[in-house]
Short mmCIF file of C-alpha atoms and ligand atoms in Angstrom, two decimals:
data_model
loop_
_atom_site.label_atom_id
_atom_site.label_comp_id
_atom_site.label_asym_id
_atom_site.label_seq_id
_atom_site.Cartn_x
_atom_site.Cartn_y
_atom_site.Cartn_z
CA MET A 1 0.00 0.00 0.00
CA PRO A 2 1.64 3.29 -1.08
CA ASP A 3 1.80 6.42 1.07
CA THR A 4 -1.48 8.19 0.28
CA SER A 5 -1.12 11.17 2.56
CA LEU A 6 -1.66 14.68 1.27
CA PRO A 7 0.59 17.59 2.28
CA PRO A 8 -0.90 18.70 5.64
CA THR A 9 -1.73 22.25 4.50
CA LEU A 10 -3.59 20.92 1.46
CA HIS A 11 -5.35 18.28 3.55
CA ASP A 12 -6.65 20.90 5.98
CA ALA A 13 -7.63 23.36 3.27
CA LEU A 14 -9.60 20.71 1.35
CA ALA A 15 -11.25 19.36 4.52
CA ASN A 16 -12.26 22.88 5.40
CA LEU A 17 -13.54 23.71 1.93
CA LEU A 18 -15.50 20.51 1.25
CA GLY A 19 -16.66 19.33 4.68
CA PRO A 20 -17.01 15.68 5.74
CA ALA A 21 -19.40 14.72 2.92
CA GLY A 22 -17.08 16.17 0.31
CA PHE A 23 -13.70 14.99 1.51
CA LEU A 24 -13.08 11.27 1.91
CA THR A 25 -9.71 9.88 2.94
CA ASP A 26 -10.56 6.65 4.70
CA ALA A 27 -9.55 3.67 2.53
CA SER A 28 -12.93 2.01 3.13
CA ASP A 29 -14.66 5.11 1.69
CA THR A 30 -12.31 5.67 -1.22
CA ALA A 31 -11.81 2.06 -2.39
CA SER A 32 -14.78 1.95 -4.79
CA PHE A 33 -13.56 5.13 -6.51
CA CYS A 34 -10.18 3.51 -7.18
CA MET A 35 -11.40 0.53 -9.16
CA ASP A 36 -13.06 0.52 -12.57
CA TRP A 37 -16.34 -1.18 -13.45
CA ARG A 38 -14.56 -4.04 -15.20
CA MET A 39 -12.24 -4.52 -12.21
CA LEU A 40 -9.19 -4.36 -14.48
CA TYR A 41 -7.53 -1.47 -12.64
CA HIS A 42 -6.90 -1.30 -8.92
CA GLY A 43 -5.49 2.13 -8.15
CA HIS A 44 -5.03 4.16 -5.00
CA CYS A 45 -5.81 7.77 -4.19
CA ALA A 46 -4.88 10.29 -1.53
CA ALA A 47 -8.51 11.41 -1.20
CA VAL A 48 -11.83 11.56 -2.96
CA LEU A 49 -13.12 15.11 -3.38
CA ARG A 50 -16.85 15.47 -3.84
CA PRO A 51 -17.57 19.16 -4.44
CA ALA A 52 -21.24 20.17 -4.36
CA THR A 53 -20.91 23.22 -6.63
CA THR A 54 -18.74 24.52 -9.47
CA GLU A 55 -17.29 27.09 -7.10
CA GLU A 56 -16.21 24.42 -4.61
CA CYS A 57 -14.83 22.34 -7.46
CA ALA A 58 -12.84 25.28 -8.84
CA LYS A 59 -11.37 26.09 -5.42
CA ALA A 60 -10.46 22.45 -4.82
CA VAL A 61 -8.77 22.17 -8.22
CA ALA A 62 -6.84 25.40 -7.63
CA LEU A 63 -5.59 24.08 -4.28
CA CYS A 64 -4.49 20.76 -5.79
CA ALA A 65 -2.79 22.54 -8.69
CA GLU A 66 -0.90 24.79 -6.29
CA HIS A 67 0.42 21.67 -4.52
CA ASN A 68 1.10 19.79 -7.79
CA VAL A 69 -1.33 17.04 -6.86
CA PRO A 70 -2.70 15.04 -9.85
CA MET A 71 -6.49 14.95 -10.22
CA VAL A 72 -8.69 12.23 -11.71
CA PRO A 73 -12.18 13.43 -12.68
CA GLN A 74 -14.80 10.74 -12.17
CA GLY A 75 -18.51 10.56 -13.02
CA GLY A 76 -20.50 7.34 -12.67
CA ASN A 77 -17.31 5.28 -12.90
CA THR A 78 -18.57 3.13 -15.79
CA SER A 79 -15.56 3.53 -18.09
CA MET A 80 -14.74 0.46 -20.18
CA VAL A 81 -11.11 1.58 -20.63
CA GLY A 82 -10.03 2.58 -17.12
CA GLY A 83 -10.53 6.24 -18.00
CA ALA A 84 -11.58 7.36 -14.51
CA THR A 85 -9.32 5.23 -12.32
CA PRO A 86 -6.25 6.67 -10.54
CA ASP A 87 -2.89 4.96 -10.89
CA GLU A 88 -1.25 2.86 -8.18
CA SER A 89 0.96 5.62 -6.77
CA GLY A 90 -1.72 6.92 -4.38
CA LYS A 91 -0.63 10.47 -5.15
CA ALA A 92 -3.73 11.61 -7.04
CA VAL A 93 -7.07 12.76 -5.73
CA VAL A 94 -10.26 11.57 -7.42
CA ILE A 95 -12.70 14.42 -8.04
CA SER A 96 -16.13 12.87 -8.13
CA THR A 97 -19.17 14.69 -9.52
CA THR A 98 -21.61 12.55 -7.50
CA ARG A 99 -22.85 15.48 -5.39
CA MET A 100 -23.54 17.81 -8.31
CA THR A 101 -26.97 16.47 -9.10
CA ARG A 102 -29.26 19.40 -9.84
CA ILE A 103 -31.38 19.68 -12.95
CA LEU A 104 -31.33 23.44 -13.34
CA ASN A 105 -33.69 24.10 -16.21
CA ILE A 106 -35.80 22.55 -18.94
CA ASP A 107 -36.51 24.97 -21.76
CA HIS A 108 -39.48 24.09 -23.97
CA ALA A 109 -38.89 26.88 -26.48
CA ASP A 110 -35.28 26.01 -27.19
CA LEU A 111 -35.67 22.29 -26.40
CA THR A 112 -32.75 22.21 -23.99
CA MET A 113 -31.97 20.94 -20.54
CA THR A 114 -29.42 22.51 -18.22
CA VAL A 115 -27.93 20.00 -15.81
CA GLU A 116 -25.08 19.58 -13.40
CA ALA A 117 -22.44 17.00 -14.24
CA GLY A 118 -23.42 14.44 -11.60
CA VAL A 119 -27.00 13.92 -12.81
CA THR A 120 -27.19 10.36 -14.07
CA LEU A 121 -28.19 9.96 -17.68
CA LYS A 122 -31.26 8.02 -16.55
CA ALA A 123 -32.36 10.78 -14.15
CA ALA A 124 -31.92 13.36 -16.92
CA GLN A 125 -33.86 11.18 -19.40
CA ASP A 126 -36.69 10.72 -16.88
CA ALA A 127 -36.88 14.44 -16.14
CA ALA A 128 -37.11 15.22 -19.86
CA TRP A 129 -39.72 12.51 -20.39
CA ALA A 130 -41.87 13.87 -17.55
CA GLU A 131 -42.00 17.16 -19.49
CA ASP A 132 -42.98 15.43 -22.72
CA LEU A 133 -39.46 15.64 -24.09
CA LEU A 134 -36.73 13.19 -25.04
CA LEU A 135 -33.06 13.27 -24.11
CA PRO A 136 -31.90 11.37 -27.17
CA LEU A 137 -28.92 9.49 -25.79
CA SER A 138 -29.17 5.98 -24.44
CA ILE A 139 -26.39 3.66 -23.24
CA SER A 140 -26.44 0.41 -21.32
CA SER A 141 -24.90 2.01 -18.21
CA GLU A 142 -27.28 4.98 -18.13
CA GLY A 143 -28.44 4.21 -14.56
CA SER A 144 -24.95 5.07 -13.27
CA ALA A 145 -23.18 7.02 -16.04
CA ASP A 146 -23.58 10.75 -15.48
CA ILE A 147 -23.86 13.74 -17.78
CA GLY A 148 -20.33 14.96 -17.05
CA GLY A 149 -18.89 11.54 -17.83
CA ILE A 150 -20.87 10.98 -21.01
CA LEU A 151 -19.77 14.36 -22.33
CA ALA A 152 -16.15 13.95 -21.25
CA THR A 153 -16.04 10.65 -23.14
CA ASN A 154 -18.34 11.64 -26.01
CA ALA A 155 -20.54 8.60 -25.33
CA GLY A 156 -22.53 7.14 -28.20
CA GLY A 157 -24.89 4.25 -27.59
CA ASN A 158 -28.16 3.09 -29.02
CA ASN A 159 -29.61 6.26 -30.54
CA THR A 160 -26.50 7.63 -32.24
CA VAL A 161 -27.83 6.31 -35.52
CA ARG A 162 -30.55 8.98 -35.35
CA TYR A 163 -29.31 11.80 -33.12
CA GLY A 164 -25.52 11.56 -33.06
CA ASN A 165 -23.10 11.16 -30.15
CA ALA A 166 -23.00 13.20 -26.94
CA ARG A 167 -20.96 15.74 -28.90
CA GLU A 168 -23.91 16.57 -31.13
CA LEU A 169 -26.15 17.17 -28.11
CA ALA A 170 -23.88 19.49 -26.14
CA LEU A 171 -24.86 23.08 -26.85
CA GLY A 172 -23.23 24.62 -23.79
CA LEU A 173 -20.70 23.65 -21.16
CA GLU A 174 -19.05 24.86 -18.01
CA ALA A 175 -15.76 23.32 -16.99
CA VAL A 176 -13.08 23.78 -14.37
CA LEU A 177 -9.67 23.95 -16.06
CA PRO A 178 -6.54 22.34 -14.58
CA ASP A 179 -5.48 25.58 -12.85
CA GLY A 180 -8.87 26.01 -11.17
CA SER A 181 -10.23 28.70 -13.48
CA VAL A 182 -13.80 28.29 -14.69
CA LEU A 183 -14.53 28.19 -18.40
CA ASN A 184 -18.12 29.31 -18.82
CA LEU A 185 -19.52 28.31 -22.21
CA MET A 186 -23.09 27.96 -21.02
CA ARG A 187 -24.80 29.14 -24.19
CA LYS A 188 -27.80 27.45 -25.73
CA LEU A 189 -27.31 28.60 -29.29
CA ARG A 190 -27.60 26.43 -32.37
CA LYS A 191 -25.58 28.98 -34.30
CA ASP A 192 -22.52 30.61 -32.76
CA ASN A 193 -19.47 31.02 -34.96
CA THR A 194 -17.27 33.02 -32.65
CA GLY A 195 -13.83 31.50 -32.81
CA TYR A 196 -12.86 28.02 -31.73
CA ALA A 197 -15.68 25.79 -30.43
CA LEU A 198 -13.99 25.22 -27.07
CA ARG A 199 -16.83 23.11 -25.76
CA GLN A 200 -16.08 20.56 -28.44
CA LEU A 201 -12.50 20.40 -27.20
CA LEU A 202 -13.72 19.44 -23.75
CA VAL A 203 -16.18 16.87 -25.13
CA GLY A 204 -14.28 13.62 -25.67
CA SER A 205 -11.17 14.89 -23.85
CA GLU A 206 -11.66 12.17 -21.20
CA GLY A 207 -11.04 14.59 -18.35
CA THR A 208 -7.52 15.43 -19.51
CA LEU A 209 -8.25 19.11 -20.19
CA GLY A 210 -10.64 19.92 -17.38
CA LEU A 211 -13.61 18.76 -15.42
CA ILE A 212 -17.07 19.39 -16.90
CA THR A 213 -19.38 20.74 -14.19
CA THR A 214 -22.57 21.82 -16.01
CA ALA A 215 -24.01 21.40 -19.49
CA VAL A 216 -26.79 22.49 -21.80
CA ILE A 217 -28.08 19.43 -23.66
CA GLN A 218 -30.33 19.44 -26.71
CA LEU A 219 -33.65 17.65 -26.34
CA GLN A 220 -36.26 16.43 -28.80
CA PRO A 221 -40.03 16.09 -28.64
CA ARG A 222 -40.79 12.77 -26.99
CA PRO A 223 -41.89 9.88 -29.21
CA ARG A 224 -45.61 9.11 -29.08
CA SER A 225 -45.33 5.94 -31.09
CA ARG A 226 -42.59 3.36 -31.01
CA GLU A 227 -42.25 0.00 -32.68
CA THR A 228 -39.60 -2.42 -31.50
CA ALA A 229 -38.66 -5.79 -32.95
CA LEU A 230 -36.10 -8.47 -32.28
CA CYS A 231 -35.22 -10.33 -35.47
CA ALA A 232 -33.33 -13.54 -36.05
CA VAL A 233 -30.91 -13.24 -38.95
CA ALA A 234 -28.32 -15.49 -40.56
CA ASP A 235 -25.43 -13.06 -40.19
CA ALA A 236 -24.31 -9.43 -40.13
CA LYS A 237 -24.74 -9.17 -43.87
CA SER A 238 -28.45 -9.90 -43.51
CA ALA A 239 -28.68 -7.48 -40.57
CA LEU A 240 -27.15 -4.75 -42.73
CA ALA A 241 -29.50 -5.53 -45.61
CA LEU A 242 -32.41 -5.21 -43.18
CA PHE A 243 -31.03 -1.88 -41.96
CA ALA A 244 -30.78 -0.68 -45.56
CA ALA A 245 -34.37 -1.77 -46.21
CA PHE A 246 -35.65 0.36 -43.30
CA ARG A 247 -33.41 3.26 -44.27
CA LYS A 248 -34.74 3.21 -47.81
CA GLN A 249 -38.32 3.48 -46.59
CA ASP A 250 -37.88 6.07 -43.83
CA PRO A 251 -34.40 6.89 -42.50
CA ALA A 252 -35.77 9.41 -40.01
CA ALA A 253 -37.90 6.76 -38.30
CA ILE A 254 -34.94 4.56 -37.26
CA GLN A 255 -34.32 5.23 -33.57
CA ALA A 256 -31.94 2.32 -33.02
CA PHE A 257 -30.51 -0.55 -35.02
CA GLU A 258 -28.47 -3.01 -32.98
CA TYR A 259 -26.67 -6.27 -33.71
CA MET A 260 -26.13 -9.25 -31.40
CA SER A 261 -24.20 -12.38 -32.30
CA GLY A 262 -25.61 -15.77 -31.40
CA THR A 263 -22.75 -16.31 -28.93
CA SER A 264 -23.31 -13.06 -27.05
CA MET A 265 -27.08 -13.59 -27.02
CA ALA A 266 -26.63 -17.12 -25.61
CA LEU A 267 -24.52 -15.71 -22.76
CA VAL A 268 -27.29 -13.26 -21.88
CA ASN A 269 -30.01 -15.92 -22.06
CA SER A 270 -28.08 -18.32 -19.87
CA LEU A 271 -26.49 -15.95 -17.35
CA ILE A 272 -29.18 -13.30 -16.80
CA GLU A 273 -32.27 -14.86 -15.31
CA SER A 274 -34.73 -12.22 -16.51
CA CYS A 275 -33.57 -12.43 -20.13
CA PRO A 276 -34.74 -15.60 -21.88
CA LEU A 277 -34.75 -15.58 -25.69
CA PRO A 278 -38.21 -14.44 -26.84
CA LEU A 279 -37.97 -16.38 -30.10
CA SER A 280 -38.74 -20.06 -30.68
CA GLU A 281 -35.13 -21.06 -31.30
CA PRO A 282 -31.63 -19.60 -31.20
CA ALA A 283 -30.25 -18.03 -34.37
CA PRO A 284 -26.72 -17.28 -35.63
CA ALA A 285 -27.33 -13.54 -35.07
CA TYR A 286 -29.99 -10.99 -34.19
CA ALA A 287 -31.00 -7.45 -35.08
CA LEU A 288 -32.92 -5.18 -32.75
CA VAL A 289 -34.75 -2.45 -34.58
CA GLU A 290 -36.68 0.42 -33.04
CA LEU A 291 -38.72 2.93 -35.00
CA ALA A 292 -40.09 6.06 -33.34
CA SER A 293 -42.10 9.12 -34.17
CA PRO A 294 -43.25 12.14 -32.17
CA ARG A 295 -46.69 11.64 -33.78
CA GLU A 296 -49.37 9.16 -32.67
CA ASP A 297 -48.57 7.21 -35.74
CA GLU A 298 -50.21 3.98 -36.90
CA SER A 299 -48.08 4.07 -40.02
CA LEU A 300 -45.00 3.17 -37.99
CA ARG A 301 -46.52 -0.27 -37.33
CA THR A 302 -47.31 -0.61 -41.01
CA LEU A 303 -43.73 0.32 -41.89
CA MET A 304 -42.34 -2.23 -39.42
CA GLU A 305 -44.67 -4.98 -40.67
CA ASP A 306 -44.10 -4.22 -44.33
CA VAL A 307 -40.31 -4.19 -44.12
CA LEU A 308 -40.16 -7.26 -41.89
CA GLY A 309 -42.75 -9.08 -44.04
CA GLN A 310 -40.65 -8.50 -47.13
CA ALA A 311 -37.45 -9.42 -45.26
CA LEU A 312 -39.00 -12.71 -44.13
CA GLU A 313 -40.06 -13.42 -47.68
CA ASP A 314 -36.58 -12.62 -49.00
CA GLY A 315 -34.96 -14.78 -46.32
CA LEU A 316 -33.13 -11.83 -44.72
CA VAL A 317 -34.98 -12.47 -41.48
CA THR A 318 -35.85 -15.96 -40.33
CA ASP A 319 -38.01 -15.10 -37.33
CA ALA A 320 -39.09 -11.95 -35.50
CA VAL A 321 -40.99 -10.79 -32.43
CA LEU A 322 -42.65 -7.39 -32.26
CA ALA A 323 -43.23 -5.72 -28.91
CA GLU A 324 -46.97 -5.51 -28.28
CA SER A 325 -46.67 -3.47 -25.09
CA GLU A 326 -44.24 -1.18 -23.30
CA THR A 327 -43.32 -4.09 -21.01
CA GLN A 328 -42.44 -6.27 -23.98
CA ARG A 329 -40.45 -3.42 -25.48
CA GLN A 330 -38.49 -3.04 -22.25
CA ASN A 331 -37.86 -6.78 -22.11
CA ILE A 332 -36.36 -6.72 -25.60
CA TRP A 333 -34.14 -3.79 -24.64
CA MET A 334 -33.10 -5.46 -21.40
CA ILE A 335 -31.70 -8.36 -23.43
CA ARG A 336 -29.55 -5.94 -25.39
CA GLU A 337 -28.51 -3.89 -22.39
CA GLU A 338 -27.45 -6.89 -20.32
CA HIS A 339 -24.80 -7.93 -22.84
CA ALA A 340 -21.92 -6.27 -20.98
CA GLU A 341 -23.08 -7.69 -17.64
CA ALA A 342 -23.49 -11.21 -19.06
CA GLN A 343 -19.99 -11.10 -20.51
CA LYS A 344 -18.65 -9.96 -17.16
CA ARG A 345 -20.29 -12.95 -15.50
CA ALA A 346 -18.87 -15.31 -18.14
CA GLY A 347 -15.31 -14.59 -17.00
CA ALA A 348 -12.50 -12.36 -18.18
CA SER A 349 -13.08 -10.56 -21.46
CA VAL A 350 -11.14 -8.36 -23.83
CA LYS A 351 -13.18 -5.60 -25.43
CA ASN A 352 -12.57 -4.11 -28.84
CA ASP A 353 -14.91 -1.18 -29.34
CA VAL A 354 -14.26 -0.68 -33.03
CA SER A 355 -15.89 1.05 -35.95
CA VAL A 356 -15.53 0.30 -39.64
CA PRO A 357 -17.46 1.50 -42.69
CA LEU A 358 -20.81 -0.31 -42.79
CA ALA A 359 -19.99 -2.26 -45.94
CA ALA A 360 -16.86 -3.66 -44.28
CA ILE A 361 -18.64 -5.11 -41.22
CA PRO A 362 -19.19 -8.66 -42.58
CA ALA A 363 -15.55 -8.94 -43.69
CA PHE A 364 -14.38 -7.53 -40.37
CA LEU A 365 -16.43 -10.02 -38.35
CA GLU A 366 -15.30 -12.95 -40.45
CA ASP A 367 -11.60 -12.07 -40.50
CA ALA A 368 -11.40 -11.00 -36.85
CA THR A 369 -13.23 -14.13 -35.70
CA LYS A 370 -10.85 -16.40 -37.61
CA ALA A 371 -7.78 -14.53 -36.39
CA CYS A 372 -8.82 -14.63 -32.71
CA GLU A 373 -9.82 -18.29 -32.85
CA THR A 374 -6.42 -19.08 -34.31
CA LEU A 375 -4.65 -16.97 -31.69
CA ILE A 376 -6.42 -18.55 -28.72
CA PRO A 377 -8.20 -21.83 -29.39
CA GLY A 378 -11.45 -22.03 -27.46
CA ILE A 379 -11.81 -18.23 -27.17
CA ARG A 380 -15.46 -17.20 -27.20
CA VAL A 381 -16.05 -14.57 -29.88
CA ALA A 382 -19.09 -12.61 -28.71
CA PRO A 383 -19.59 -9.49 -30.81
CA PHE A 384 -22.57 -7.16 -30.60
CA GLY A 385 -23.16 -3.46 -30.94
CA HIS A 386 -24.49 -0.48 -32.78
CA ILE A 387 -24.31 -1.87 -36.29
CA GLY A 388 -26.25 1.06 -37.76
CA ASP A 389 -23.28 3.28 -36.78
CA GLY A 390 -20.65 0.79 -37.95
CA ASN A 391 -19.73 0.30 -34.28
CA ILE A 392 -19.12 -3.29 -33.21
CA HIS A 393 -18.15 -4.32 -29.68
CA PHE A 394 -15.92 -7.15 -30.80
CA ASN A 395 -15.66 -8.71 -27.38
CA LEU A 396 -13.73 -11.88 -26.65
CA VAL A 397 -14.57 -13.98 -23.65
CA GLN A 398 -12.01 -16.35 -22.14
CA PRO A 399 -12.23 -20.02 -23.08
CA GLU A 400 -14.44 -21.91 -20.67
CA GLY A 401 -12.50 -23.03 -17.62
CA ALA A 402 -9.37 -21.00 -18.58
CA ASP A 403 -7.44 -18.96 -16.04
CA PRO A 404 -8.79 -15.38 -16.25
CA LYS A 405 -5.41 -13.82 -15.41
CA ALA A 406 -3.58 -15.81 -18.06
CA PHE A 407 -6.25 -14.83 -20.58
CA LEU A 408 -6.01 -11.12 -19.71
CA ALA A 409 -2.23 -11.28 -19.98
CA GLN A 410 -2.82 -11.76 -23.71
CA ASP A 411 -4.95 -8.64 -24.04
CA HIS A 412 -2.48 -6.71 -26.20
CA ALA A 413 -1.98 -9.66 -28.52
CA ILE A 414 -5.76 -9.93 -28.93
CA MET A 415 -6.35 -6.18 -29.33
CA ASP A 416 -3.51 -5.88 -31.84
CA THR A 417 -4.82 -8.79 -33.87
CA VAL A 418 -8.25 -7.19 -34.09
CA ALA A 419 -6.84 -3.70 -34.65
CA GLU A 420 -4.75 -4.82 -37.59
CA ILE A 421 -7.90 -5.98 -39.37
CA VAL A 422 -9.74 -2.80 -38.41
CA ARG A 423 -6.92 -0.71 -39.82
CA LYS A 424 -6.96 -2.53 -43.15
CA LEU A 425 -10.68 -1.81 -43.42
CA GLY A 426 -10.31 1.91 -42.67
CA GLY A 427 -11.79 1.79 -39.16
CA SER A 428 -10.99 3.06 -35.68
CA PHE A 429 -9.75 1.14 -32.64
CA SER A 430 -12.10 3.09 -30.37
CA ALA A 431 -15.55 4.04 -31.57
CA GLU A 432 -17.29 5.22 -28.39
CA HIS A 433 -15.46 3.99 -25.28
CA GLY A 434 -12.46 6.29 -25.64
CA VAL A 435 -8.78 5.59 -25.07
CA GLY A 436 -8.64 5.72 -21.26
CA GLN A 437 -5.52 3.98 -19.95
CA LEU A 438 -6.23 0.63 -21.59
CA LYS A 439 -5.57 1.81 -25.14
CA THR A 440 -2.99 4.59 -24.72
CA TYR A 441 -0.34 2.29 -26.18
CA MET A 442 -2.21 2.30 -29.49
CA MET A 443 -2.15 6.07 -29.92
CA PRO A 444 1.31 6.47 -31.52
CA SER A 445 0.66 3.94 -34.25
CA TRP A 446 -2.91 5.11 -34.89
CA ARG A 447 -2.82 8.83 -34.28
CA GLY A 448 0.92 9.49 -34.36
CA GLY A 449 2.75 12.27 -36.15
CA ALA A 450 1.07 15.65 -36.43
CA GLU A 451 -2.22 14.44 -34.95
CA LEU A 452 -0.87 13.23 -31.61
CA GLU A 453 1.61 16.12 -31.52
CA THR A 454 -1.24 18.63 -31.91
CA MET A 455 -3.12 16.89 -29.11
CA ARG A 456 -0.02 17.11 -26.92
CA LYS A 457 0.34 20.83 -27.63
CA ILE A 458 -3.27 21.46 -26.64
CA LYS A 459 -2.81 19.40 -23.47
CA LEU A 460 0.36 21.27 -22.60
CA ALA A 461 -1.25 24.66 -23.21
CA LEU A 462 -4.13 23.94 -20.83
CA ASP A 463 -2.36 21.65 -18.37
CA PRO A 464 1.38 22.41 -18.41
CA LYS A 465 1.98 20.42 -15.24
CA ASN A 466 0.09 17.36 -16.54
CA LEU A 467 -2.10 17.19 -13.45
CA MET A 468 -5.51 16.51 -14.99
CA ASN A 469 -6.21 12.79 -15.48
CA PRO A 470 -2.57 11.87 -16.15
CA GLY A 471 -1.90 8.56 -17.89
CA LYS A 472 -5.05 8.75 -20.02
CA ILE A 473 -5.14 9.16 -23.82
CA PHE A 474 -1.39 9.93 -24.04
CA PRO A 475 1.14 7.13 -23.84
CA ALA A 476 3.92 7.77 -21.34
CA HIS A 477 6.94 9.34 -23.02
C1 MLT B 501 -22.82 -1.48 -24.86
O1 MLT B 501 -23.13 -0.97 -25.94
O2 MLT B 501 -23.58 -2.24 -24.24
C2 MLT B 501 -21.43 -1.18 -24.29
O3 MLT B 501 -20.93 -0.03 -24.94
C3 MLT B 501 -20.55 -2.28 -24.53
C4 MLT B 501 -19.53 -3.23 -24.20
O4 MLT B 501 -19.64 -4.05 -23.27
O5 MLT B 501 -18.48 -3.34 -24.91
ZN1 ZN B 502 -21.95 0.44 -26.92
#
């Protein structure tokens, strides 16, 4: 256990500023903030700071900066790449947004919501829904992931296909910079060409340039009709053909279009009690399609039935179930959203959150599957994801009965094998999960040269002492 003590003057100043609820130093209180959701990283910290306001946060950051103490911003702690976990030195403080939970405003004229960073995505969605509006971002971890975290990581998820990533939804931002100054960009304008779009620099910066404290998020009118179906398909090629068929008829109606391999679906059905397969027999793959409209719209059902009817006739779809109630709809979504949890229960897994052009998905799946099965015989290839965005979670679960540690020791070999195929197909090694600490080693070969150098210059300009979320995005020199 490293020495996790803070300089006494800093300790007293922070304790004084934040009070007992906002300043945690006891190992039993800080432990959960030092481990990631996947339990891959076990760090240490000198303290967890939980400011209740931007002002408190800014003062705390200024104090830490003065004492050269590294800071790790943390939202709901659901990162898939260790992006919010401190290192093992015990020198850093975690700055958690969990006490900044106010929804400040919902604006019906501008269709915006102003929220503090610690509001969970689910709480923000529910608040919008209660006002007849939709916060159009949905991810599996939305019950814990918070607004600050989803913006800092530019989260994507299930509705990106229609509304874009978190980046597209962020109209305004407030952030505390690494020296403790407050950058107030809290505008709610759709048009504002006044120099660099600094908010977009903060979005997706994974907490390396500052800590997002408040945001203005774009909303939409809430859907009044939704049609959801789970379809059995032969493969990703058929799933993509089905996607194209819906897109041809009405691209604006597609709210989500998800893919699940037979292997990943079987893990969910067998390991999550509340998620049996709602079809008569297992299939090689599945597509989940959701259509939505802000109108009370019978024609959505007709569209769903027509496209699926034709797809069944053409052999693109071999079986399908349509949700007949909100409960059935939620059950279908639960199956999709429990994929990450089921894979966690199945043992150690290596995640490859990749994107490739849509047309390259079948070749990617085929080549990457072969390559991984050759690399580690018995490996369970369990891909799923947001196929409508070209984003596949090409996740590999350890062979049954294998030693989890030995399997994880091969993570770079697995990730590199997959990445090589992704590169050939013109894709990205991280579509929506970010770089975190898990994938920093890939940055030089993927984003090297002028691109990484420009990122370094920006980082250095805003954080010359490298105190804000060190060890993330950038590989160690
Ligand atoms: C999801 O879409 O459920 C998560 O992003 C995925 C994962 O487990 O890789
Ligand atoms: Zn995802």
